[in-house]
């Protein structure tokens, strides 16, 4: 069952603008959320994470927002750069799981 | 600090054969997890090892197995390969494998089964 959902398979954004990626989850036990970036034929690269006790976490151009009541998180990339073109995965974990549950990914294309 | 390394990077096997993949975690990391990525199923959790013990297991058949050594290096084995096992196999490591830790991924092993 899809406990983590990324409903937008793709996103196209102009260089310099904001990219907003969305992720929804169904399991209220999740207490840690992560975003990974992945290029073809490479492993996912960790971008940013957020604990369920927070509602926002920032790291440079990347900000993750968590809305626990809506079971929704989003990743904002500002400003978007051509090197940001990749597949972005949302992932979640719960106490005792020892594993990550991934969404299906969103392909981001940043155009000049 | 060196990242997670996986060998080999690419493999071609035929149906019915078996294969062993290797993963060396980041130095000091004791938890190693394995994932399978396919176009249709996305990233799926296979299993997780900590201190040479399998702690968690995903919904994969018994043909998929693994182990972890005392130096935290891990191997994954797939026996009686099927065409559907063609995938990118990813290994990830973390310090102790708790829910609030970040897992760091290796580059993956691309397996093609003919």
PDB file of C-alpha atoms in Angstrom:
ATOM      1  CA  UNK A   1       0.000   0.000   0.000  1.00  0.00           C
ATOM      2  CA  UNK A   2       1.152   3.531  -0.790  1.00  0.00           C
ATOM      3  CA  UNK A   3       1.753   5.119   2.582  1.00  0.00           C
ATOM      4  CA  UNK A   4       3.760   7.957   1.046  1.00  0.00           C
ATOM      5  CA  UNK A   5       2.396   9.624  -2.059  1.00  0.00           C
ATOM      6  CA  UNK A   6       3.867  12.120  -4.441  1.00  0.00           C
ATOM      7  CA  UNK A   7       0.982  12.873  -6.750  1.00  0.00           C
ATOM      8  CA  UNK A   8       2.894  15.003  -9.243  1.00  0.00           C
ATOM      9  CA  UNK A   9       5.137  12.814 -11.390  1.00  0.00           C
ATOM     10  CA  UNK A  10       6.748  15.855 -12.972  1.00  0.00           C
ATOM     11  CA  UNK A  11       7.324  19.556 -12.466  1.00  0.00           C
ATOM     12  CA  UNK A  12       8.777  22.104 -14.861  1.00  0.00           C
ATOM     13  CA  UNK A  13      10.040  25.414 -13.495  1.00  0.00           C
ATOM     14  CA  UNK A  14      12.022  28.330 -14.821  1.00  0.00           C
ATOM     15  CA  UNK A  15      15.495  29.028 -13.529  1.00  0.00           C
ATOM     16  CA  UNK A  16      15.382  31.481 -10.659  1.00  0.00           C
ATOM     17  CA  UNK A  17      11.782  30.675  -9.709  1.00  0.00           C
ATOM     18  CA  UNK A  18      10.521  28.622  -6.792  1.00  0.00           C
ATOM     19  CA  UNK A  19      10.022  24.862  -7.086  1.00  0.00           C
ATOM     20  CA  UNK A  20       7.400  23.399  -4.765  1.00  0.00           C
ATOM     21  CA  UNK A  21       7.225  19.638  -4.398  1.00  0.00           C
ATOM     22  CA  UNK A  22       4.438  18.010  -2.445  1.00  0.00           C
ATOM     23  CA  UNK A  23       4.150  14.799  -0.495  1.00  0.00           C
ATOM     24  CA  UNK A  24       1.245  13.244   1.410  1.00  0.00           C
ATOM     25  CA  UNK A  25       1.329  10.375   3.862  1.00  0.00           C
ATOM     26  CA  UNK A  26      -1.274   8.167   5.463  1.00  0.00           C
ATOM     27  CA  UNK A  27       0.504   6.571   8.421  1.00  0.00           C
ATOM     28  CA  UNK A  28       0.193   8.775  11.517  1.00  0.00           C
ATOM     29  CA  UNK A  29       3.045   6.808  13.130  1.00  0.00           C
ATOM     30  CA  UNK A  30       5.617   8.441  10.845  1.00  0.00           C
ATOM     31  CA  UNK A  31       7.854  10.726  12.889  1.00  0.00           C
ATOM     32  CA  UNK A  32      10.719  11.573  10.558  1.00  0.00           C
ATOM     33  CA  UNK A  33      10.601  12.780   6.992  1.00  0.00           C
ATOM     34  CA  UNK A  34      13.324  13.217   4.419  1.00  0.00           C
ATOM     35  CA  UNK A  35      13.811  14.469   0.891  1.00  0.00           C
ATOM     36  CA  UNK A  36      16.295  12.901  -1.466  1.00  0.00           C
ATOM     37  CA  UNK A  37      17.452  13.966  -4.901  1.00  0.00           C
ATOM     38  CA  UNK A  38      18.363  11.367  -7.475  1.00  0.00           C
ATOM     39  CA  UNK A  39      20.123  11.514 -10.813  1.00  0.00           C
ATOM     40  CA  UNK A  40      19.808   8.593 -13.255  1.00  0.00           C
ATOM     41  CA  UNK A  41      22.055   5.606 -12.487  1.00  0.00           C
ATOM     42  CA  UNK A  42      23.100   7.106  -9.139  1.00  0.00           C
ATOM     43  CA  UNK A  43      21.989   6.552  -5.580  1.00  0.00           C
ATOM     44  CA  UNK A  44      19.677   9.067  -3.881  1.00  0.00           C
ATOM     45  CA  UNK A  45      21.442  12.016  -2.277  1.00  0.00           C
ATOM     46  CA  UNK A  46      20.102  13.288   1.031  1.00  0.00           C
ATOM     47  CA  UNK A  47      18.821  16.870   0.849  1.00  0.00           C
ATOM     48  CA  UNK A  48      16.957  17.808   3.995  1.00  0.00           C
ATOM     49  CA  UNK A  49      14.925  16.223   6.778  1.00  0.00           C
ATOM     50  CA  UNK A  50      12.364  17.210   9.366  1.00  0.00           C
ATOM     51  CA  UNK A  51      11.246  15.668  12.614  1.00  0.00           C
ATOM     52  CA  UNK A  52       7.558  15.489  13.474  1.00  0.00           C
ATOM     53  CA  UNK A  53       8.106  17.879  16.389  1.00  0.00           C
ATOM     54  CA  UNK A  54       8.895  20.676  13.937  1.00  0.00           C
ATOM     55  CA  UNK A  55       6.887  22.305  11.183  1.00  0.00           C
ATOM     56  CA  UNK A  56       9.724  23.861   9.205  1.00  0.00           C
ATOM     57  CA  UNK A  57      13.369  23.219   8.488  1.00  0.00           C
ATOM     58  CA  UNK A  58      15.658  25.282   6.288  1.00  0.00           C
ATOM     59  CA  UNK A  59      19.006  24.532   4.700  1.00  0.00           C
ATOM     60  CA  UNK A  60      20.239  27.048   2.187  1.00  0.00           C
ATOM     61  CA  UNK A  61      17.948  27.086  -0.818  1.00  0.00           C
ATOM     62  CA  UNK A  62      15.903  24.176   0.527  1.00  0.00           C
ATOM     63  CA  UNK A  63      13.045  24.438   3.006  1.00  0.00           C
ATOM     64  CA  UNK A  64      10.777  21.627   4.111  1.00  0.00           C
ATOM     65  CA  UNK A  65       7.370  22.321   5.649  1.00  0.00           C
ATOM     66  CA  UNK A  66       5.409  19.756   7.626  1.00  0.00           C
ATOM     67  CA  UNK A  67       1.672  19.945   8.294  1.00  0.00           C
ATOM     68  CA  UNK A  68       0.934  17.030  10.604  1.00  0.00           C
ATOM     69  CA  UNK A  69      -2.801  17.593  10.805  1.00  0.00           C
ATOM     70  CA  UNK A  70      -3.030  17.380   7.018  1.00  0.00           C
ATOM     71  CA  UNK A  71      -0.389  14.652   6.812  1.00  0.00           C
ATOM     72  CA  UNK A  72       1.355  16.736   4.204  1.00  0.00           C
ATOM     73  CA  UNK A  73       4.870  17.969   3.616  1.00  0.00           C
ATOM     74  CA  UNK A  74       6.409  20.094   0.949  1.00  0.00           C
ATOM     75  CA  UNK A  75       9.867  20.971  -0.283  1.00  0.00           C
ATOM     76  CA  UNK A  76      10.580  24.477  -1.519  1.00  0.00           C
ATOM     77  CA  UNK A  77      13.646  25.183  -3.626  1.00  0.00           C
ATOM     78  CA  UNK A  78      14.448  28.876  -4.022  1.00  0.00           C
ATOM     79  CA  UNK A  79      15.849  29.908  -6.405  1.00  0.00           C
ATOM     80  CA  UNK A  80      15.728  26.923  -8.733  1.00  0.00           C
ATOM     81  CA  UNK A  81      18.907  26.208 -10.696  1.00  0.00           C
ATOM     82  CA  UNK A  82      19.542  24.005 -13.743  1.00  0.00           C
ATOM     83  CA  UNK A  83      21.538  21.588 -11.555  1.00  0.00           C
ATOM     84  CA  UNK A  84      18.371  20.968  -9.562  1.00  0.00           C
ATOM     85  CA  UNK A  85      16.940  18.990 -12.466  1.00  0.00           C
ATOM     86  CA  UNK A  86      16.558  15.494 -11.025  1.00  0.00           C
ATOM     87  CA  UNK A  87      14.008  13.157  -9.464  1.00  0.00           C
ATOM     88  CA  UNK A  88      13.038  14.107  -5.930  1.00  0.00           C
ATOM     89  CA  UNK A  89      11.839  11.488  -3.480  1.00  0.00           C
ATOM     90  CA  UNK A  90       9.957  12.056  -0.291  1.00  0.00           C
ATOM     91  CA  UNK A  91      10.575   9.419   2.402  1.00  0.00           C
ATOM     92  CA  UNK A  92       9.196   8.722   5.855  1.00  0.00           C
ATOM     93  CA  UNK A  93      10.102   6.579   8.819  1.00  0.00           C
ATOM     94  CA  UNK A  94       8.614   5.565  12.154  1.00  0.00           C
ATOM     95  CA  UNK A  95      10.055   4.537  15.527  1.00  0.00           C
ATOM     96  CA  UNK A  96      11.311   0.972  15.378  1.00  0.00           C
ATOM     97  CA  UNK A  97      10.962   0.711  11.626  1.00  0.00           C
ATOM     98  CA  UNK A  98      14.603   0.977  10.650  1.00  0.00           C
ATOM     99  CA  UNK A  99      13.519   1.536   7.073  1.00  0.00           C
ATOM    100  CA  UNK A 100      12.341   4.322   4.836  1.00  0.00           C
ATOM    101  CA  UNK A 101       9.024   4.349   3.003  1.00  0.00           C
ATOM    102  CA  UNK A 102       9.438   6.216  -0.272  1.00  0.00           C
ATOM    103  CA  UNK A 103       7.067   8.081  -2.501  1.00  0.00           C
ATOM    104  CA  UNK A 104       7.109   7.457  -6.239  1.00  0.00           C
ATOM    105  CA  UNK A 105       9.197  10.544  -6.947  1.00  0.00           C
ATOM    106  CA  UNK A 106       8.737  13.820  -8.834  1.00  0.00           C
ATOM    107  CA  UNK A 107      10.848  14.601 -11.890  1.00  0.00           C
ATOM    108  CA  UNK A 108      11.896  18.249 -11.752  1.00  0.00           C
ATOM    109  CA  UNK A 109      13.104  20.034 -14.875  1.00  0.00           C
ATOM    110  CA  UNK A 110      14.553  23.512 -14.474  1.00  0.00           C
ATOM    111  CA  UNK A 111      14.552  25.432 -17.746  1.00  0.00           C
ATOM    112  CA  UNK A 112      16.793  28.422 -18.523  1.00  0.00           C
TER     113      UNK A 112
ATOM    114  CA  UNK B   1      34.824  10.649   5.103  1.00  0.00           C
ATOM    115  CA  UNK B   2      34.269   8.147   2.318  1.00  0.00           C
ATOM    116  CA  UNK B   3      30.675   7.497   1.333  1.00  0.00           C
ATOM    117  CA  UNK B   4      28.803   4.257   0.934  1.00  0.00           C
ATOM    118  CA  UNK B   5      30.416   2.055  -1.691  1.00  0.00           C
ATOM    119  CA  UNK B   6      28.798  -0.747  -3.626  1.00  0.00           C
ATOM    120  CA  UNK B   7      30.338  -3.384  -5.853  1.00  0.00           C
ATOM    121  CA  UNK B   8      29.968  -4.283  -8.570  1.00  0.00           C
ATOM    122  CA  UNK B   9      28.321  -1.303 -10.240  1.00  0.00           C
ATOM    123  CA  UNK B  10      26.885  -3.327 -13.097  1.00  0.00           C
ATOM    124  CA  UNK B  11      26.018  -6.985 -13.507  1.00  0.00           C
ATOM    125  CA  UNK B  12      24.479  -9.094 -16.234  1.00  0.00           C
ATOM    126  CA  UNK B  13      23.151 -12.511 -15.294  1.00  0.00           C
ATOM    127  CA  UNK B  14      20.827 -15.061 -16.826  1.00  0.00           C
ATOM    128  CA  UNK B  15      17.659 -16.532 -15.356  1.00  0.00           C
ATOM    129  CA  UNK B  16      18.252 -19.198 -12.757  1.00  0.00           C
ATOM    130  CA  UNK B  17      21.674 -17.919 -11.733  1.00  0.00           C
ATOM    131  CA  UNK B  18      22.448 -16.413  -8.375  1.00  0.00           C
ATOM    132  CA  UNK B  19      24.163 -13.130  -7.590  1.00  0.00           C
ATOM    133  CA  UNK B  20      25.918 -11.514  -4.625  1.00  0.00           C
ATOM    134  CA  UNK B  21      26.138  -7.762  -4.174  1.00  0.00           C
ATOM    135  CA  UNK B  22      28.405  -6.025  -1.714  1.00  0.00           C
ATOM    136  CA  UNK B  23      28.043  -2.836   0.314  1.00  0.00           C
ATOM    137  CA  UNK B  24      30.558  -1.006   2.508  1.00  0.00           C
ATOM    138  CA  UNK B  25      28.911   1.554   4.793  1.00  0.00           C
ATOM    139  CA  UNK B  26      30.249   4.915   5.864  1.00  0.00           C
ATOM    140  CA  UNK B  27      32.905   4.454   8.524  1.00  0.00           C
ATOM    141  CA  UNK B  28      31.264   4.265  11.941  1.00  0.00           C
ATOM    142  CA  UNK B  29      27.839   3.399  10.590  1.00  0.00           C
ATOM    143  CA  UNK B  30      26.497   0.137  11.923  1.00  0.00           C
ATOM    144  CA  UNK B  31      23.145  -0.098  10.184  1.00  0.00           C
ATOM    145  CA  UNK B  32      22.894  -1.159   6.552  1.00  0.00           C
ATOM    146  CA  UNK B  33      19.653  -1.256   4.593  1.00  0.00           C
ATOM    147  CA  UNK B  34      18.990  -2.546   1.102  1.00  0.00           C
ATOM    148  CA  UNK B  35      16.452  -1.228  -1.380  1.00  0.00           C
ATOM    149  CA  UNK B  36      15.340  -2.262  -4.837  1.00  0.00           C
ATOM    150  CA  UNK B  37      14.418   0.372  -7.389  1.00  0.00           C
ATOM    151  CA  UNK B  38      12.402  -0.530 -10.453  1.00  0.00           C
ATOM    152  CA  UNK B  39      10.488   1.752 -12.835  1.00  0.00           C
ATOM    153  CA  UNK B  40       7.176   0.199 -11.877  1.00  0.00           C
ATOM    154  CA  UNK B  41       7.551  -0.183  -8.107  1.00  0.00           C
ATOM    155  CA  UNK B  42       9.808   2.700  -7.160  1.00  0.00           C
ATOM    156  CA  UNK B  43      12.121   2.258  -4.173  1.00  0.00           C
ATOM    157  CA  UNK B  44      11.193  -0.791  -2.128  1.00  0.00           C
ATOM    158  CA  UNK B  45      12.772  -1.814   1.170  1.00  0.00           C
ATOM    159  CA  UNK B  46      14.405  -5.247   1.184  1.00  0.00           C
ATOM    160  CA  UNK B  47      15.981  -5.621   4.638  1.00  0.00           C
ATOM    161  CA  UNK B  48      18.058  -3.927   7.287  1.00  0.00           C
ATOM    162  CA  UNK B  49      21.027  -5.240   9.248  1.00  0.00           C
ATOM    163  CA  UNK B  50      22.509  -3.997  12.485  1.00  0.00           C
ATOM    164  CA  UNK B  51      25.324  -5.655  14.427  1.00  0.00           C
ATOM    165  CA  UNK B  52      25.273  -8.651  12.092  1.00  0.00           C
ATOM    166  CA  UNK B  53      21.561  -9.262  12.727  1.00  0.00           C
ATOM    167  CA  UNK B  54      18.647  -8.746  10.397  1.00  0.00           C
ATOM    168  CA  UNK B  55      16.335  -6.313  12.206  1.00  0.00           C
ATOM    169  CA  UNK B  56      13.754  -5.551   9.568  1.00  0.00           C
ATOM    170  CA  UNK B  57      12.564  -7.258   6.427  1.00  0.00           C
ATOM    171  CA  UNK B  58      10.432  -6.090   3.533  1.00  0.00           C
ATOM    172  CA  UNK B  59       7.940  -8.059   1.453  1.00  0.00           C
ATOM    173  CA  UNK B  60      10.304  -9.927  -0.808  1.00  0.00           C
ATOM    174  CA  UNK B  61      10.510 -13.681  -1.418  1.00  0.00           C
ATOM    175  CA  UNK B  62      13.051 -15.850   0.366  1.00  0.00           C
ATOM    176  CA  UNK B  63      15.255 -15.831  -2.747  1.00  0.00           C
ATOM    177  CA  UNK B  64      16.469 -12.476  -1.455  1.00  0.00           C
ATOM    178  CA  UNK B  65      18.784 -12.781   1.505  1.00  0.00           C
ATOM    179  CA  UNK B  66      21.573 -10.870   3.113  1.00  0.00           C
ATOM    180  CA  UNK B  67      24.127 -10.793   5.829  1.00  0.00           C
ATOM    181  CA  UNK B  68      26.335  -8.369   7.669  1.00  0.00           C
ATOM    182  CA  UNK B  69      29.871  -8.862   8.825  1.00  0.00           C
ATOM    183  CA  UNK B  70      31.568  -7.719  12.017  1.00  0.00           C
ATOM    184  CA  UNK B  71      33.042  -4.704  10.183  1.00  0.00           C
ATOM    185  CA  UNK B  72      29.463  -3.675   9.190  1.00  0.00           C
ATOM    186  CA  UNK B  73      29.994  -4.507   5.532  1.00  0.00           C
ATOM    187  CA  UNK B  74      26.970  -6.216   4.074  1.00  0.00           C
ATOM    188  CA  UNK B  75      26.199  -8.553   1.229  1.00  0.00           C
ATOM    189  CA  UNK B  76      22.936  -9.251  -0.499  1.00  0.00           C
ATOM    190  CA  UNK B  77      22.261 -12.465  -2.358  1.00  0.00           C
ATOM    191  CA  UNK B  78      19.560 -13.270  -4.862  1.00  0.00           C
ATOM    192  CA  UNK B  79      19.164 -16.909  -5.843  1.00  0.00           C
ATOM    193  CA  UNK B  80      17.350 -18.378  -8.848  1.00  0.00           C
ATOM    194  CA  UNK B  81      17.218 -15.061 -10.649  1.00  0.00           C
ATOM    195  CA  UNK B  82      14.077 -14.069 -12.528  1.00  0.00           C
ATOM    196  CA  UNK B  83      13.655 -11.484 -15.264  1.00  0.00           C
ATOM    197  CA  UNK B  84      11.728  -9.298 -12.823  1.00  0.00           C
ATOM    198  CA  UNK B  85      14.774  -9.039 -10.563  1.00  0.00           C
ATOM    199  CA  UNK B  86      16.352  -6.637 -13.038  1.00  0.00           C
ATOM    200  CA  UNK B  87      16.665  -3.444 -11.038  1.00  0.00           C
ATOM    201  CA  UNK B  88      18.940  -0.962  -9.358  1.00  0.00           C
ATOM    202  CA  UNK B  89      19.894  -2.305  -5.932  1.00  0.00           C
ATOM    203  CA  UNK B  90      20.727   0.391  -3.439  1.00  0.00           C
ATOM    204  CA  UNK B  91      22.452   0.113  -0.127  1.00  0.00           C
ATOM    205  CA  UNK B  92      22.105   2.772   2.569  1.00  0.00           C
ATOM    206  CA  UNK B  93      23.887   3.173   5.880  1.00  0.00           C
ATOM    207  CA  UNK B  94      23.180   5.038   9.081  1.00  0.00           C
ATOM    208  CA  UNK B  95      24.729   5.188  12.521  1.00  0.00           C
ATOM    209  CA  UNK B  96      22.352   2.942  14.410  1.00  0.00           C
ATOM    210  CA  UNK B  97      19.277   2.652  12.235  1.00  0.00           C
ATOM    211  CA  UNK B  98      16.851   4.538  14.454  1.00  0.00           C
ATOM    212  CA  UNK B  99      13.833   6.271  12.969  1.00  0.00           C
ATOM    213  CA  UNK B 100      15.332   9.743  13.409  1.00  0.00           C
ATOM    214  CA  UNK B 101      18.528   9.092  11.538  1.00  0.00           C
ATOM    215  CA  UNK B 102      19.342   9.949   7.980  1.00  0.00           C
ATOM    216  CA  UNK B 103      20.225   7.068   5.703  1.00  0.00           C
ATOM    217  CA  UNK B 104      22.990   7.712   3.194  1.00  0.00           C
ATOM    218  CA  UNK B 105      22.897   5.835  -0.069  1.00  0.00           C
ATOM    219  CA  UNK B 106      25.549   4.279  -2.229  1.00  0.00           C
ATOM    220  CA  UNK B 107      25.598   4.563  -6.026  1.00  0.00           C
ATOM    221  CA  UNK B 108      23.788   1.270  -6.484  1.00  0.00           C
ATOM    222  CA  UNK B 109      24.370  -1.928  -8.430  1.00  0.00           C
ATOM    223  CA  UNK B 110      22.522  -2.170 -11.712  1.00  0.00           C
ATOM    224  CA  UNK B 111      21.482  -5.801 -12.254  1.00  0.00           C
ATOM    225  CA  UNK B 112      20.197  -6.985 -15.603  1.00  0.00           C
ATOM    226  CA  UNK B 113      18.741 -10.485 -15.808  1.00  0.00           C
ATOM    227  CA  UNK B 114      18.474 -11.973 -19.296  1.00  0.00           C
TER     228      UNK B 114
END
